[in-house]
Protein backbone atom coordinates (compact mmCIF):
# COMPACT_ATOMS: atom_id res chain seq x y z
CA UNK A 1 0.00 0.00 0.00
CA UNK A 2 2.57 2.60 1.05
CA UNK A 3 4.74 2.27 -2.09
CA UNK A 4 1.58 2.63 -4.20
CA UNK A 5 0.82 5.91 -2.42
CA UNK A 6 4.25 7.45 -1.82
CA UNK A 7 6.46 5.63 -4.33
CA UNK A 8 10.00 4.87 -3.22
CA UNK A 9 9.63 7.57 -0.53
CA UNK A 10 7.03 5.44 1.27
CA UNK A 11 8.89 5.31 4.58
CA UNK A 12 9.25 9.09 4.67
CA UNK A 13 5.64 9.62 3.58
CA UNK A 14 4.27 7.39 6.31
CA UNK A 15 6.39 9.10 8.96
CA UNK A 16 5.43 12.57 7.74
CA UNK A 17 1.71 11.71 8.04
CA UNK A 18 2.10 10.30 11.57
CA UNK A 19 4.27 13.18 12.74
CA UNK A 20 2.06 15.82 11.15
CA UNK A 21 -0.99 14.61 13.05
CA UNK A 22 0.90 14.33 16.32
CA UNK A 23 2.26 17.88 15.90
CA UNK A 24 -1.05 19.49 14.89
CA UNK A 25 -3.46 17.75 17.24
CA UNK A 26 -4.23 18.68 20.80
CA UNK A 27 -5.57 15.26 21.76
CA UNK A 28 -4.11 12.66 19.36
CA UNK A 29 -1.88 10.29 21.27
CA UNK A 30 -1.32 7.58 18.70
CA UNK A 31 -3.48 4.83 17.25
CA UNK A 32 -3.56 1.98 14.80
CA UNK A 33 -3.87 3.31 11.26
CA UNK A 34 -5.95 1.80 8.48
CA UNK A 35 -5.01 2.05 4.81
CA UNK A 36 -7.65 2.91 2.20
CA UNK A 37 -7.61 2.34 -1.55
CA UNK A 38 -10.18 4.51 -3.33
CA UNK A 39 -12.11 3.36 -6.37
CA UNK A 40 -10.78 6.34 -8.37
CA UNK A 41 -7.19 5.24 -7.79
CA UNK A 42 -6.39 7.40 -4.77
CA UNK A 43 -5.14 6.23 -1.39
CA UNK A 44 -4.95 7.50 2.18
CA UNK A 45 -4.19 6.33 5.69
CA UNK A 46 -6.20 7.24 8.77
CA UNK A 47 -5.97 6.61 12.51
CA UNK A 48 -8.62 4.38 14.02
CA UNK A 49 -9.94 6.45 16.92
CA UNK A 50 -13.31 6.66 18.66
CA UNK A 51 -13.15 10.31 19.69
CA UNK A 52 -12.91 13.34 17.39
CA UNK A 53 -9.42 14.70 16.83
CA UNK A 54 -8.83 18.34 17.72
CA UNK A 55 -6.65 20.05 15.12
CA UNK A 56 -4.82 23.35 15.36
CA UNK A 57 -2.96 23.96 12.09
CA UNK A 58 -0.64 26.86 12.79
CA UNK A 59 0.35 27.37 9.15
CA UNK A 60 -3.17 28.41 8.10
CA UNK A 61 -4.88 29.19 11.42
CA UNK A 62 -7.34 26.31 11.10
CA UNK A 63 -8.79 25.02 14.33
CA UNK A 64 -11.48 22.37 14.50
CA UNK A 65 -12.61 18.92 15.45
CA UNK A 66 -12.63 16.12 12.87
CA UNK A 67 -13.08 12.37 12.76
CA UNK A 68 -10.07 10.09 12.55
CA UNK A 69 -10.95 9.45 8.91
CA UNK A 70 -10.90 13.16 8.03
CA UNK A 71 -7.71 13.68 10.06
CA UNK A 72 -6.08 10.88 8.08
CA UNK A 73 -7.06 12.46 4.77
CA UNK A 74 -5.62 15.77 5.94
CA UNK A 75 -2.39 14.20 7.21
CA UNK A 76 -1.99 12.19 3.99
CA UNK A 77 -2.48 15.32 1.89
CA UNK A 78 0.15 17.17 3.92
CA UNK A 79 2.54 14.22 3.53
CA UNK A 80 1.98 14.12 -0.23
CA UNK A 81 2.52 17.87 -0.45
CA UNK A 82 5.79 17.64 1.49
CA UNK A 83 7.06 14.86 -0.78
CA UNK A 84 6.01 16.75 -3.91
CA UNK A 85 8.13 19.71 -2.78
CA UNK A 86 11.01 17.35 -1.92
CA UNK A 87 10.88 15.84 -5.42
CA UNK A 88 10.76 19.30 -7.00
CA UNK A 89 13.89 20.34 -5.10
CA UNK A 90 15.68 17.12 -6.12
CA UNK A 91 14.58 17.39 -9.76
CA UNK A 92 12.69 14.09 -9.63
CA UNK A 93 10.01 15.01 -12.14
CA UNK A 94 8.58 11.51 -12.60
CA UNK A 95 7.88 10.90 -8.91
CA UNK A 96 6.71 14.48 -8.47
CA UNK A 97 4.09 13.95 -11.20
CA UNK A 98 2.95 10.66 -9.68
CA UNK A 99 2.60 12.16 -6.20
CA UNK A 100 0.76 15.16 -7.64
CA UNK A 101 -1.75 12.83 -9.32
CA UNK A 102 -2.27 11.03 -5.99
CA UNK A 103 -2.76 14.36 -4.24
CA UNK A 104 -5.47 15.49 -6.65
CA UNK A 105 -7.26 12.13 -6.57
CA UNK A 106 -7.40 12.39 -2.78
CA UNK A 107 -8.46 16.04 -2.99
CA UNK A 108 -11.34 15.05 -5.28
CA UNK A 109 -12.40 12.37 -2.79
CA UNK A 110 -12.16 14.91 0.05
CA UNK A 111 -14.61 17.14 -1.79
CA UNK A 112 -17.21 14.37 -1.58
CA UNK A 113 -16.43 13.47 2.04
CA UNK A 114 -18.99 14.30 4.74
CA UNK A 115 -16.32 16.46 6.41
CA UNK A 116 -15.11 18.03 3.18
CA UNK A 117 -15.45 21.60 4.44
CA UNK A 118 -13.30 20.84 7.47
CA UNK A 119 -10.74 18.99 5.35
CA UNK A 120 -10.42 21.92 2.94
CA UNK A 121 -10.28 24.36 5.84
CA UNK A 122 -7.33 22.44 7.28
CA UNK A 123 -5.38 22.08 4.03
CA UNK A 124 -5.89 25.55 2.55
PDB file of C-alpha atoms in Angstrom:
ATOM      1  CA  UNK A   1       0.000   0.000   0.000  1.00  0.00           C
ATOM      2  CA  UNK A   2       2.571   2.597   1.051  1.00  0.00           C
ATOM      3  CA  UNK A   3       4.736   2.267  -2.089  1.00  0.00           C
ATOM      4  CA  UNK A   4       1.580   2.629  -4.199  1.00  0.00           C
ATOM      5  CA  UNK A   5       0.820   5.911  -2.418  1.00  0.00           C
ATOM      6  CA  UNK A   6       4.255   7.450  -1.822  1.00  0.00           C
ATOM      7  CA  UNK A   7       6.462   5.629  -4.327  1.00  0.00           C
ATOM      8  CA  UNK A   8       9.999   4.868  -3.222  1.00  0.00           C
ATOM      9  CA  UNK A   9       9.634   7.570  -0.530  1.00  0.00           C
ATOM     10  CA  UNK A  10       7.026   5.444   1.269  1.00  0.00           C
ATOM     11  CA  UNK A  11       8.887   5.312   4.577  1.00  0.00           C
ATOM     12  CA  UNK A  12       9.249   9.094   4.668  1.00  0.00           C
ATOM     13  CA  UNK A  13       5.638   9.619   3.582  1.00  0.00           C
ATOM     14  CA  UNK A  14       4.270   7.388   6.306  1.00  0.00           C
ATOM     15  CA  UNK A  15       6.390   9.099   8.958  1.00  0.00           C
ATOM     16  CA  UNK A  16       5.431  12.569   7.741  1.00  0.00           C
ATOM     17  CA  UNK A  17       1.713  11.714   8.040  1.00  0.00           C
ATOM     18  CA  UNK A  18       2.097  10.297  11.566  1.00  0.00           C
ATOM     19  CA  UNK A  19       4.273  13.184  12.739  1.00  0.00           C
ATOM     20  CA  UNK A  20       2.061  15.822  11.146  1.00  0.00           C
ATOM     21  CA  UNK A  21      -0.991  14.613  13.047  1.00  0.00           C
ATOM     22  CA  UNK A  22       0.896  14.333  16.320  1.00  0.00           C
ATOM     23  CA  UNK A  23       2.260  17.879  15.896  1.00  0.00           C
ATOM     24  CA  UNK A  24      -1.049  19.487  14.886  1.00  0.00           C
ATOM     25  CA  UNK A  25      -3.462  17.749  17.238  1.00  0.00           C
ATOM     26  CA  UNK A  26      -4.232  18.677  20.800  1.00  0.00           C
ATOM     27  CA  UNK A  27      -5.573  15.258  21.755  1.00  0.00           C
ATOM     28  CA  UNK A  28      -4.114  12.664  19.359  1.00  0.00           C
ATOM     29  CA  UNK A  29      -1.876  10.289  21.268  1.00  0.00           C
ATOM     30  CA  UNK A  30      -1.325   7.576  18.701  1.00  0.00           C
ATOM     31  CA  UNK A  31      -3.479   4.828  17.248  1.00  0.00           C
ATOM     32  CA  UNK A  32      -3.555   1.984  14.797  1.00  0.00           C
ATOM     33  CA  UNK A  33      -3.874   3.314  11.262  1.00  0.00           C
ATOM     34  CA  UNK A  34      -5.951   1.804   8.484  1.00  0.00           C
ATOM     35  CA  UNK A  35      -5.014   2.052   4.808  1.00  0.00           C
ATOM     36  CA  UNK A  36      -7.652   2.910   2.199  1.00  0.00           C
ATOM     37  CA  UNK A  37      -7.613   2.339  -1.555  1.00  0.00           C
ATOM     38  CA  UNK A  38     -10.178   4.512  -3.332  1.00  0.00           C
ATOM     39  CA  UNK A  39     -12.108   3.363  -6.371  1.00  0.00           C
ATOM     40  CA  UNK A  40     -10.783   6.336  -8.368  1.00  0.00           C
ATOM     41  CA  UNK A  41      -7.189   5.237  -7.788  1.00  0.00           C
ATOM     42  CA  UNK A  42      -6.391   7.397  -4.768  1.00  0.00           C
ATOM     43  CA  UNK A  43      -5.142   6.228  -1.387  1.00  0.00           C
ATOM     44  CA  UNK A  44      -4.952   7.497   2.182  1.00  0.00           C
ATOM     45  CA  UNK A  45      -4.187   6.334   5.685  1.00  0.00           C
ATOM     46  CA  UNK A  46      -6.198   7.241   8.772  1.00  0.00           C
ATOM     47  CA  UNK A  47      -5.971   6.613  12.506  1.00  0.00           C
ATOM     48  CA  UNK A  48      -8.623   4.381  14.017  1.00  0.00           C
ATOM     49  CA  UNK A  49      -9.938   6.446  16.918  1.00  0.00           C
ATOM     50  CA  UNK A  50     -13.309   6.659  18.657  1.00  0.00           C
ATOM     51  CA  UNK A  51     -13.154  10.305  19.689  1.00  0.00           C
ATOM     52  CA  UNK A  52     -12.905  13.337  17.394  1.00  0.00           C
ATOM     53  CA  UNK A  53      -9.424  14.697  16.826  1.00  0.00           C
ATOM     54  CA  UNK A  54      -8.835  18.339  17.720  1.00  0.00           C
ATOM     55  CA  UNK A  55      -6.654  20.054  15.121  1.00  0.00           C
ATOM     56  CA  UNK A  56      -4.820  23.350  15.364  1.00  0.00           C
ATOM     57  CA  UNK A  57      -2.963  23.957  12.094  1.00  0.00           C
ATOM     58  CA  UNK A  58      -0.640  26.857  12.790  1.00  0.00           C
ATOM     59  CA  UNK A  59       0.354  27.370   9.147  1.00  0.00           C
ATOM     60  CA  UNK A  60      -3.171  28.409   8.096  1.00  0.00           C
ATOM     61  CA  UNK A  61      -4.878  29.192  11.416  1.00  0.00           C
ATOM     62  CA  UNK A  62      -7.342  26.314  11.099  1.00  0.00           C
ATOM     63  CA  UNK A  63      -8.789  25.025  14.327  1.00  0.00           C
ATOM     64  CA  UNK A  64     -11.479  22.372  14.503  1.00  0.00           C
ATOM     65  CA  UNK A  65     -12.607  18.915  15.454  1.00  0.00           C
ATOM     66  CA  UNK A  66     -12.627  16.117  12.866  1.00  0.00           C
ATOM     67  CA  UNK A  67     -13.077  12.368  12.757  1.00  0.00           C
ATOM     68  CA  UNK A  68     -10.075  10.094  12.550  1.00  0.00           C
ATOM     69  CA  UNK A  69     -10.947   9.452   8.913  1.00  0.00           C
ATOM     70  CA  UNK A  70     -10.900  13.158   8.032  1.00  0.00           C
ATOM     71  CA  UNK A  71      -7.709  13.678  10.062  1.00  0.00           C
ATOM     72  CA  UNK A  72      -6.083  10.882   8.076  1.00  0.00           C
ATOM     73  CA  UNK A  73      -7.064  12.455   4.770  1.00  0.00           C
ATOM     74  CA  UNK A  74      -5.623  15.767   5.936  1.00  0.00           C
ATOM     75  CA  UNK A  75      -2.389  14.202   7.207  1.00  0.00           C
ATOM     76  CA  UNK A  76      -1.991  12.186   3.992  1.00  0.00           C
ATOM     77  CA  UNK A  77      -2.475  15.316   1.890  1.00  0.00           C
ATOM     78  CA  UNK A  78       0.151  17.168   3.916  1.00  0.00           C
ATOM     79  CA  UNK A  79       2.541  14.224   3.526  1.00  0.00           C
ATOM     80  CA  UNK A  80       1.980  14.115  -0.231  1.00  0.00           C
ATOM     81  CA  UNK A  81       2.521  17.865  -0.453  1.00  0.00           C
ATOM     82  CA  UNK A  82       5.791  17.643   1.488  1.00  0.00           C
ATOM     83  CA  UNK A  83       7.058  14.864  -0.784  1.00  0.00           C
ATOM     84  CA  UNK A  84       6.010  16.753  -3.914  1.00  0.00           C
ATOM     85  CA  UNK A  85       8.134  19.705  -2.777  1.00  0.00           C
ATOM     86  CA  UNK A  86      11.006  17.352  -1.923  1.00  0.00           C
ATOM     87  CA  UNK A  87      10.884  15.838  -5.421  1.00  0.00           C
ATOM     88  CA  UNK A  88      10.756  19.297  -6.997  1.00  0.00           C
ATOM     89  CA  UNK A  89      13.888  20.338  -5.099  1.00  0.00           C
ATOM     90  CA  UNK A  90      15.684  17.124  -6.124  1.00  0.00           C
ATOM     91  CA  UNK A  91      14.584  17.389  -9.761  1.00  0.00           C
ATOM     92  CA  UNK A  92      12.693  14.085  -9.627  1.00  0.00           C
ATOM     93  CA  UNK A  93      10.007  15.013 -12.143  1.00  0.00           C
ATOM     94  CA  UNK A  94       8.585  11.509 -12.599  1.00  0.00           C
ATOM     95  CA  UNK A  95       7.877  10.898  -8.910  1.00  0.00           C
ATOM     96  CA  UNK A  96       6.710  14.482  -8.472  1.00  0.00           C
ATOM     97  CA  UNK A  97       4.092  13.954 -11.200  1.00  0.00           C
ATOM     98  CA  UNK A  98       2.947  10.663  -9.680  1.00  0.00           C
ATOM     99  CA  UNK A  99       2.602  12.161  -6.205  1.00  0.00           C
ATOM    100  CA  UNK A 100       0.757  15.160  -7.642  1.00  0.00           C
ATOM    101  CA  UNK A 101      -1.753  12.829  -9.325  1.00  0.00           C
ATOM    102  CA  UNK A 102      -2.273  11.029  -5.989  1.00  0.00           C
ATOM    103  CA  UNK A 103      -2.764  14.363  -4.238  1.00  0.00           C
ATOM    104  CA  UNK A 104      -5.466  15.493  -6.654  1.00  0.00           C
ATOM    105  CA  UNK A 105      -7.260  12.133  -6.572  1.00  0.00           C
ATOM    106  CA  UNK A 106      -7.398  12.393  -2.779  1.00  0.00           C
ATOM    107  CA  UNK A 107      -8.459  16.042  -2.990  1.00  0.00           C
ATOM    108  CA  UNK A 108     -11.339  15.047  -5.281  1.00  0.00           C
ATOM    109  CA  UNK A 109     -12.397  12.366  -2.788  1.00  0.00           C
ATOM    110  CA  UNK A 110     -12.164  14.909   0.050  1.00  0.00           C
ATOM    111  CA  UNK A 111     -14.610  17.139  -1.793  1.00  0.00           C
ATOM    112  CA  UNK A 112     -17.212  14.374  -1.577  1.00  0.00           C
ATOM    113  CA  UNK A 113     -16.426  13.470   2.038  1.00  0.00           C
ATOM    114  CA  UNK A 114     -18.987  14.296   4.735  1.00  0.00           C
ATOM    115  CA  UNK A 115     -16.322  16.464   6.408  1.00  0.00           C
ATOM    116  CA  UNK A 116     -15.105  18.026   3.178  1.00  0.00           C
ATOM    117  CA  UNK A 117     -15.454  21.595   4.439  1.00  0.00           C
ATOM    118  CA  UNK A 118     -13.295  20.841   7.466  1.00  0.00           C
ATOM    119  CA  UNK A 119     -10.742  18.986   5.345  1.00  0.00           C
ATOM    120  CA  UNK A 120     -10.415  21.915   2.943  1.00  0.00           C
ATOM    121  CA  UNK A 121     -10.275  24.356   5.841  1.00  0.00           C
ATOM    122  CA  UNK A 122      -7.331  22.444   7.282  1.00  0.00           C
ATOM    123  CA  UNK A 123      -5.376  22.082   4.032  1.00  0.00           C
ATOM    124  CA  UNK A 124      -5.893  25.555   2.547  1.00  0.00           C
TER     125      UNK A 124
END
